[in-house]
mmCIF file of C-alpha atoms in Angstrom:
data_model
loop_
_atom_site.group_PDB
_atom_site.id
_atom_site.type_symbol
_atom_site.label_atom_id
_atom_site.label_comp_id
_atom_site.label_asym_id
_atom_site.label_seq_id
_atom_site.Cartn_x
_atom_site.Cartn_y
_atom_site.Cartn_z
ATOM 1 C CA ASP A 1 -24.011 27.129 65.604
ATOM 2 C CA GLN A 2 -21.580 28.137 62.888
ATOM 3 C CA GLN A 3 -21.237 31.901 62.644
ATOM 4 C CA VAL A 4 -19.056 31.748 59.532
ATOM 5 C CA LYS A 5 -19.958 29.296 56.807
ATOM 6 C CA GLN A 6 -18.153 28.225 53.683
ATOM 7 C CA ASN A 7 -20.664 25.949 52.057
ATOM 8 C CA SER A 8 -18.431 24.663 49.268
ATOM 9 C CA PRO A 9 -15.774 22.286 50.607
ATOM 10 C CA SER A 10 -14.015 22.250 47.252
ATOM 11 C CA LEU A 11 -13.754 24.149 43.972
ATOM 12 C CA SER A 12 -11.992 23.235 40.757
ATOM 13 C CA VAL A 13 -11.060 25.906 38.201
ATOM 14 C CA GLN A 14 -9.087 25.980 34.991
ATOM 15 C CA GLU A 15 -5.867 27.989 34.929
ATOM 16 C CA GLY A 16 -6.456 31.528 33.681
ATOM 17 C CA ARG A 17 -10.135 31.570 34.654
ATOM 18 C CA ILE A 18 -11.707 33.280 37.629
ATOM 19 C CA SER A 19 -12.017 31.539 41.002
ATOM 20 C CA ILE A 20 -14.859 32.692 43.214
ATOM 21 C CA LEU A 21 -14.869 31.563 46.821
ATOM 22 C CA ASN A 22 -17.922 32.314 48.926
ATOM 23 C CA CYS A 23 -18.511 32.880 52.611
ATOM 24 C CA ASP A 24 -21.658 33.624 54.624
ATOM 25 C CA TYR A 25 -21.919 34.871 58.185
ATOM 26 C CA THR A 26 -24.699 35.175 60.717
ATOM 27 C CA ASN A 27 -23.408 37.608 63.340
ATOM 28 C CA SER A 28 -24.357 41.181 62.429
ATOM 29 C CA MET A 29 -21.716 42.503 64.847
ATOM 30 C CA PHE A 30 -18.891 41.283 62.612
ATOM 31 C CA ASP A 31 -17.109 44.305 61.171
ATOM 32 C CA TYR A 32 -13.822 42.939 59.872
ATOM 33 C CA PHE A 33 -13.406 40.083 57.441
ATOM 34 C CA LEU A 34 -10.306 38.280 56.246
ATOM 35 C CA TRP A 35 -9.267 35.593 53.826
ATOM 36 C CA TYR A 36 -6.420 33.224 54.587
ATOM 37 C CA LYS A 37 -4.733 30.695 52.334
ATOM 38 C CA LYS A 38 -3.382 27.468 53.763
ATOM 39 C CA TYR A 39 -1.097 24.821 52.335
ATOM 40 C CA PRO A 40 -0.902 21.363 53.961
ATOM 41 C CA ALA A 41 1.265 21.234 57.099
ATOM 42 C CA GLU A 42 1.636 25.012 57.142
ATOM 43 C CA GLY A 43 -0.109 27.760 59.046
ATOM 44 C CA PRO A 44 -2.612 30.031 57.292
ATOM 45 C CA THR A 45 -1.194 32.957 55.352
ATOM 46 C CA PHE A 46 -3.046 36.247 55.423
ATOM 47 C CA LEU A 47 -4.301 37.164 51.957
ATOM 48 C CA ILE A 48 -6.658 40.119 52.059
ATOM 49 C CA SER A 49 -9.125 41.784 54.394
ATOM 50 C CA ILE A 50 -12.052 44.151 54.299
ATOM 51 C CA SER A 51 -13.663 46.415 56.841
ATOM 52 C CA SER A 52 -17.441 46.637 57.057
ATOM 53 C CA ILE A 53 -17.329 50.272 55.940
ATOM 54 C CA LYS A 54 -16.256 49.089 52.492
ATOM 55 C CA ASP A 55 -17.854 46.797 49.967
ATOM 56 C CA LYS A 56 -14.768 46.007 47.910
ATOM 57 C CA ASN A 57 -11.051 45.688 48.447
ATOM 58 C CA GLU A 58 -8.572 44.801 45.765
ATOM 59 C CA ASP A 59 -4.978 43.626 45.921
ATOM 60 C CA GLY A 60 -3.452 42.462 42.679
ATOM 61 C CA ARG A 61 -5.243 39.332 41.460
ATOM 62 C CA PHE A 62 -7.321 39.146 44.635
ATOM 63 C CA THR A 63 -10.534 41.064 45.243
ATOM 64 C CA VAL A 64 -12.851 40.676 48.209
ATOM 65 C CA PHE A 65 -16.475 41.778 47.950
ATOM 66 C CA LEU A 66 -18.686 42.367 50.963
ATOM 67 C CA ASN A 67 -22.486 42.433 50.856
ATOM 68 C CA LYS A 68 -23.561 43.409 54.355
ATOM 69 C CA SER A 69 -27.283 43.172 53.722
ATOM 70 C CA ALA A 70 -26.868 39.574 52.576
ATOM 71 C CA LYS A 71 -24.165 38.852 55.169
ATOM 72 C CA HIS A 72 -22.046 37.477 52.376
ATOM 73 C CA LEU A 73 -18.523 37.946 51.199
ATOM 74 C CA SER A 74 -16.591 36.499 48.316
ATOM 75 C CA LEU A 75 -13.014 36.252 47.191
ATOM 76 C CA HIS A 76 -12.273 36.557 43.496
ATOM 77 C CA ILE A 77 -8.972 35.391 42.094
ATOM 78 C CA VAL A 78 -8.317 36.335 38.502
ATOM 79 C CA PRO A 79 -6.537 34.973 36.625
ATOM 80 C CA SER A 80 -6.237 31.770 38.636
ATOM 81 C CA GLN A 81 -2.857 30.059 38.685
ATOM 82 C CA PRO A 82 -1.875 26.493 39.651
ATOM 83 C CA GLY A 83 0.059 27.943 42.623
ATOM 84 C CA ASP A 84 -3.228 29.241 44.000
ATOM 85 C CA SER A 85 -4.271 25.659 44.763
ATOM 86 C CA ALA A 86 -4.734 25.570 48.540
ATOM 87 C CA VAL A 87 -7.415 25.679 51.204
ATOM 88 C CA TYR A 88 -8.947 29.124 51.637
ATOM 89 C CA PHE A 89 -10.416 30.136 54.970
ATOM 90 C CA CYS A 90 -12.803 32.983 55.512
ATOM 91 C CA ALA A 91 -12.663 34.629 58.950
ATOM 92 C CA ALA A 92 -14.609 37.352 60.709
ATOM 93 C CA SER A 93 -14.409 39.365 63.896
ATOM 94 C CA ALA A 94 -16.263 42.096 65.767
ATOM 95 C CA GLN A 95 -13.246 44.321 66.323
ATOM 96 C CA ARG A 96 -15.021 47.468 67.456
ATOM 97 C CA TYR A 97 -16.393 45.588 70.427
ATOM 98 C CA GLY A 98 -12.969 44.415 71.551
ATOM 99 C CA GLY A 99 -12.238 41.686 74.040
ATOM 100 C CA SER A 100 -13.183 38.163 73.055
ATOM 101 C CA GLN A 101 -15.577 39.534 70.450
ATOM 102 C CA GLY A 102 -12.555 40.738 68.528
ATOM 103 C CA ASN A 103 -11.371 37.179 68.096
ATOM 104 C CA LEU A 104 -11.400 35.607 64.667
ATOM 105 C CA ILE A 105 -14.104 33.109 63.821
ATOM 106 C CA PHE A 106 -13.143 30.850 60.950
ATOM 107 C CA GLY A 107 -15.145 29.004 58.352
ATOM 108 C CA LYS A 108 -14.286 25.380 57.558
ATOM 109 C CA GLY A 109 -12.411 26.279 54.417
ATOM 110 C CA THR A 110 -12.751 25.655 50.694
ATOM 111 C CA LYS A 111 -10.165 23.609 48.879
ATOM 112 C CA LEU A 112 -9.318 25.277 45.573
ATOM 113 C CA SER A 113 -7.712 23.281 42.791
ATOM 114 C CA VAL A 114 -6.476 25.189 39.774
ATOM 115 C CA LYS A 115 -5.811 22.865 36.867
ATOM 116 C CA PRO A 116 -3.188 23.711 34.232
ATOM 117 C CA GLY B 1 7.318 41.315 57.244
ATOM 118 C CA ALA B 2 4.988 39.961 59.953
ATOM 119 C CA VAL B 3 6.660 36.586 60.388
ATOM 120 C CA VAL B 4 5.550 34.241 63.147
ATOM 121 C CA SER B 5 7.780 31.317 64.007
ATOM 122 C CA GLN B 6 6.392 28.260 65.756
ATOM 123 C CA HIS B 7 8.540 25.513 67.195
ATOM 124 C CA PRO B 8 8.645 22.546 67.124
ATOM 125 C CA SER B 9 6.857 21.717 63.894
ATOM 126 C CA TRP B 10 6.279 18.065 64.825
ATOM 127 C CA VAL B 11 6.358 16.231 68.122
ATOM 128 C CA ILE B 12 5.832 12.554 68.832
ATOM 129 C CA CYS B 13 5.881 11.537 72.477
ATOM 130 C CA LYS B 14 4.584 9.035 74.994
ATOM 131 C CA SER B 15 1.357 9.437 76.882
ATOM 132 C CA GLY B 16 1.844 11.347 80.139
ATOM 133 C CA THR B 17 4.571 13.607 78.760
ATOM 134 C CA SER B 18 4.286 17.389 78.885
ATOM 135 C CA VAL B 19 5.020 19.207 75.644
ATOM 136 C CA LYS B 20 5.922 22.862 75.238
ATOM 137 C CA ILE B 21 5.259 24.734 71.991
ATOM 138 C CA GLU B 22 6.800 28.145 71.345
ATOM 139 C CA CYS B 23 5.372 30.949 69.260
ATOM 140 C CA ARG B 24 7.529 33.934 68.369
ATOM 141 C CA SER B 25 6.813 37.072 66.404
ATOM 142 C CA LEU B 26 10.103 37.686 64.608
ATOM 143 C CA ASP B 27 9.813 41.189 63.231
ATOM 144 C CA PHE B 28 7.019 42.822 65.179
ATOM 145 C CA GLN B 29 5.723 43.172 68.690
ATOM 146 C CA ALA B 30 2.543 41.357 69.577
ATOM 147 C CA THR B 31 0.601 42.258 72.660
ATOM 148 C CA THR B 32 -1.874 39.536 71.795
ATOM 149 C CA MET B 33 -1.201 36.024 70.617
ATOM 150 C CA PHE B 34 -3.735 33.309 69.941
ATOM 151 C CA TRP B 35 -3.621 29.543 70.165
ATOM 152 C CA TYR B 36 -5.749 27.412 67.874
ATOM 153 C CA ARG B 37 -6.338 23.745 67.406
ATOM 154 C CA GLN B 38 -7.343 22.161 64.131
ATOM 155 C CA PHE B 39 -8.907 18.744 63.717
ATOM 156 C CA PRO B 40 -8.823 17.006 60.320
ATOM 157 C CA LYS B 41 -11.139 18.652 57.797
ATOM 158 C CA GLN B 42 -12.324 21.164 60.383
ATOM 159 C CA SER B 43 -11.757 24.864 60.788
ATOM 160 C CA LEU B 44 -9.379 26.449 63.237
ATOM 161 C CA MET B 45 -10.842 26.445 66.741
ATOM 162 C CA LEU B 46 -9.621 29.138 69.087
ATOM 163 C CA MET B 47 -8.361 27.678 72.347
ATOM 164 C CA ALA B 48 -7.140 30.767 74.165
ATOM 165 C CA THR B 49 -6.052 34.360 73.824
ATOM 166 C CA SER B 50 -2.720 35.254 75.331
ATOM 167 C CA ASN B 51 -1.995 38.811 76.428
ATOM 168 C CA GLU B 52 1.499 39.907 77.336
ATOM 169 C CA GLY B 53 1.919 40.270 81.063
ATOM 170 C CA SER B 54 -1.475 38.918 82.045
ATOM 171 C CA LYS B 55 -3.336 35.641 82.299
ATOM 172 C CA ALA B 56 -4.614 33.985 79.168
ATOM 173 C CA THR B 57 -8.305 33.944 78.377
ATOM 174 C CA TYR B 58 -9.531 30.457 77.602
ATOM 175 C CA GLU B 59 -12.457 29.539 75.393
ATOM 176 C CA GLN B 60 -15.305 27.522 76.809
ATOM 177 C CA GLY B 61 -14.466 23.853 77.116
ATOM 178 C CA VAL B 62 -10.682 24.331 77.104
ATOM 179 C CA GLU B 63 -9.016 23.129 80.285
ATOM 180 C CA LYS B 64 -6.656 25.802 81.534
ATOM 181 C CA ASP B 65 -4.773 23.327 83.729
ATOM 182 C CA LYS B 66 -4.224 21.066 80.747
ATOM 183 C CA PHE B 67 -3.137 23.780 78.329
ATOM 184 C CA LEU B 68 -0.842 26.192 80.132
ATOM 185 C CA ILE B 69 -0.152 29.450 78.333
ATOM 186 C CA ASN B 70 2.572 31.912 79.144
ATOM 187 C CA HIS B 71 3.112 35.209 77.330
ATOM 188 C CA ALA B 72 6.260 36.467 78.967
ATOM 189 C CA SER B 73 7.284 39.060 76.395
ATOM 190 C CA LEU B 74 5.948 40.998 73.419
ATOM 191 C CA THR B 75 7.459 38.450 71.059
ATOM 192 C CA LEU B 76 6.998 35.096 72.766
ATOM 193 C CA SER B 77 4.085 32.977 73.907
ATOM 194 C CA THR B 78 4.279 29.335 74.927
ATOM 195 C CA LEU B 79 1.652 26.621 75.116
ATOM 196 C CA THR B 80 2.393 23.641 77.352
ATOM 197 C CA VAL B 81 0.221 20.560 76.964
ATOM 198 C CA THR B 82 0.525 18.924 80.354
ATOM 199 C CA SER B 83 0.354 15.152 80.820
ATOM 200 C CA ALA B 84 -0.603 14.702 77.201
ATOM 201 C CA HIS B 85 -2.837 11.802 76.169
ATOM 202 C CA PRO B 86 -3.690 10.401 72.725
ATOM 203 C CA GLU B 87 -6.852 12.525 72.539
ATOM 204 C CA ASP B 88 -4.627 15.625 72.695
ATOM 205 C CA SER B 89 -3.064 14.645 69.378
ATOM 206 C CA SER B 90 -3.845 17.432 66.961
ATOM 207 C CA PHE B 91 -2.474 20.305 64.919
ATOM 208 C CA TYR B 92 -1.831 23.343 67.116
ATOM 209 C CA ILE B 93 -1.334 26.745 65.499
ATOM 210 C CA CYS B 94 -0.458 30.074 67.044
ATOM 211 C CA SER B 95 -1.020 33.535 65.660
ATOM 212 C CA ALA B 96 -0.002 37.035 66.636
ATOM 213 C CA ARG B 97 -1.516 40.428 66.078
ATOM 214 C CA GLU B 98 0.821 43.367 65.700
ATOM 215 C CA ARG B 99 0.676 46.113 68.285
ATOM 216 C CA THR B 100 -0.301 49.237 66.343
ATOM 217 C CA ALA B 101 -2.584 52.224 66.639
ATOM 218 C CA TYR B 102 -4.890 50.776 64.005
ATOM 219 C CA SER B 103 -7.821 48.701 65.157
ATOM 220 C CA ASN B 104 -8.093 46.425 62.143
ATOM 221 C CA GLN B 105 -5.022 44.272 62.019
ATOM 222 C CA PRO B 106 -4.827 40.744 60.651
ATOM 223 C CA GLN B 107 -3.483 37.890 62.693
ATOM 224 C CA HIS B 108 -0.326 36.324 61.334
ATOM 225 C CA PHE B 109 0.075 32.607 61.816
ATOM 226 C CA GLY B 110 2.914 30.275 62.570
ATOM 227 C CA ASP B 111 3.298 27.069 60.586
ATOM 228 C CA GLY B 112 1.720 24.945 63.286
ATOM 229 C CA THR B 113 2.839 22.029 65.421
ATOM 230 C CA ARG B 114 1.721 18.495 64.687
ATOM 231 C CA LEU B 115 1.433 16.768 68.078
ATOM 232 C CA SER B 116 1.157 12.980 68.144
ATOM 233 C CA ILE B 117 0.764 11.234 71.479
ATOM 234 C CA LEU B 118 1.423 7.499 71.489
#
């Protein structure tokens, strides 16, 4: 049973427009959410995170929104650039519970292509 | 900051060989390191959690005698795939979480090791 779901395997966006990547989760104990970006043959790079006490976190072109009631989070990239083309993974953990529950659970990723 | 180095990046070896993969946190101390495995077009699957100075905690279905983990210092964890077989061929990635007073800390990943067993 997948606890973190990224239902769109791919997304194509024009340069300069907004990219919106979505993620849904099922475990209500999750309290920390992260987005990672991954290029082929490289490890994931941490992008941005959000704690469950917030509903928005912004860092430059990247904004993460959290809707706890819907168990949904999204990553907005604006404006999108060709260099943003990569696979984006959503991850979640239940940090306040510690132990193995603090481990990251990853979605399957969404491949973003930003076209010039 | 927060750089994790993983070595080697690619290994090709014969069936029956044991392969050691190193994961180092270069500019921070990590009491906890994680080992993941990724199959093509799948998400990262956690194999085990490595805590400095203690035994690793393995996820269900991961053979601890097959995948030996050692976390000898605050900056180094190793994964040894013992007597590797073709089905062990995969992309292995480590990550490390910085030791701080804050509870919410991201994991920082190495670049992964592509293991191919012939």
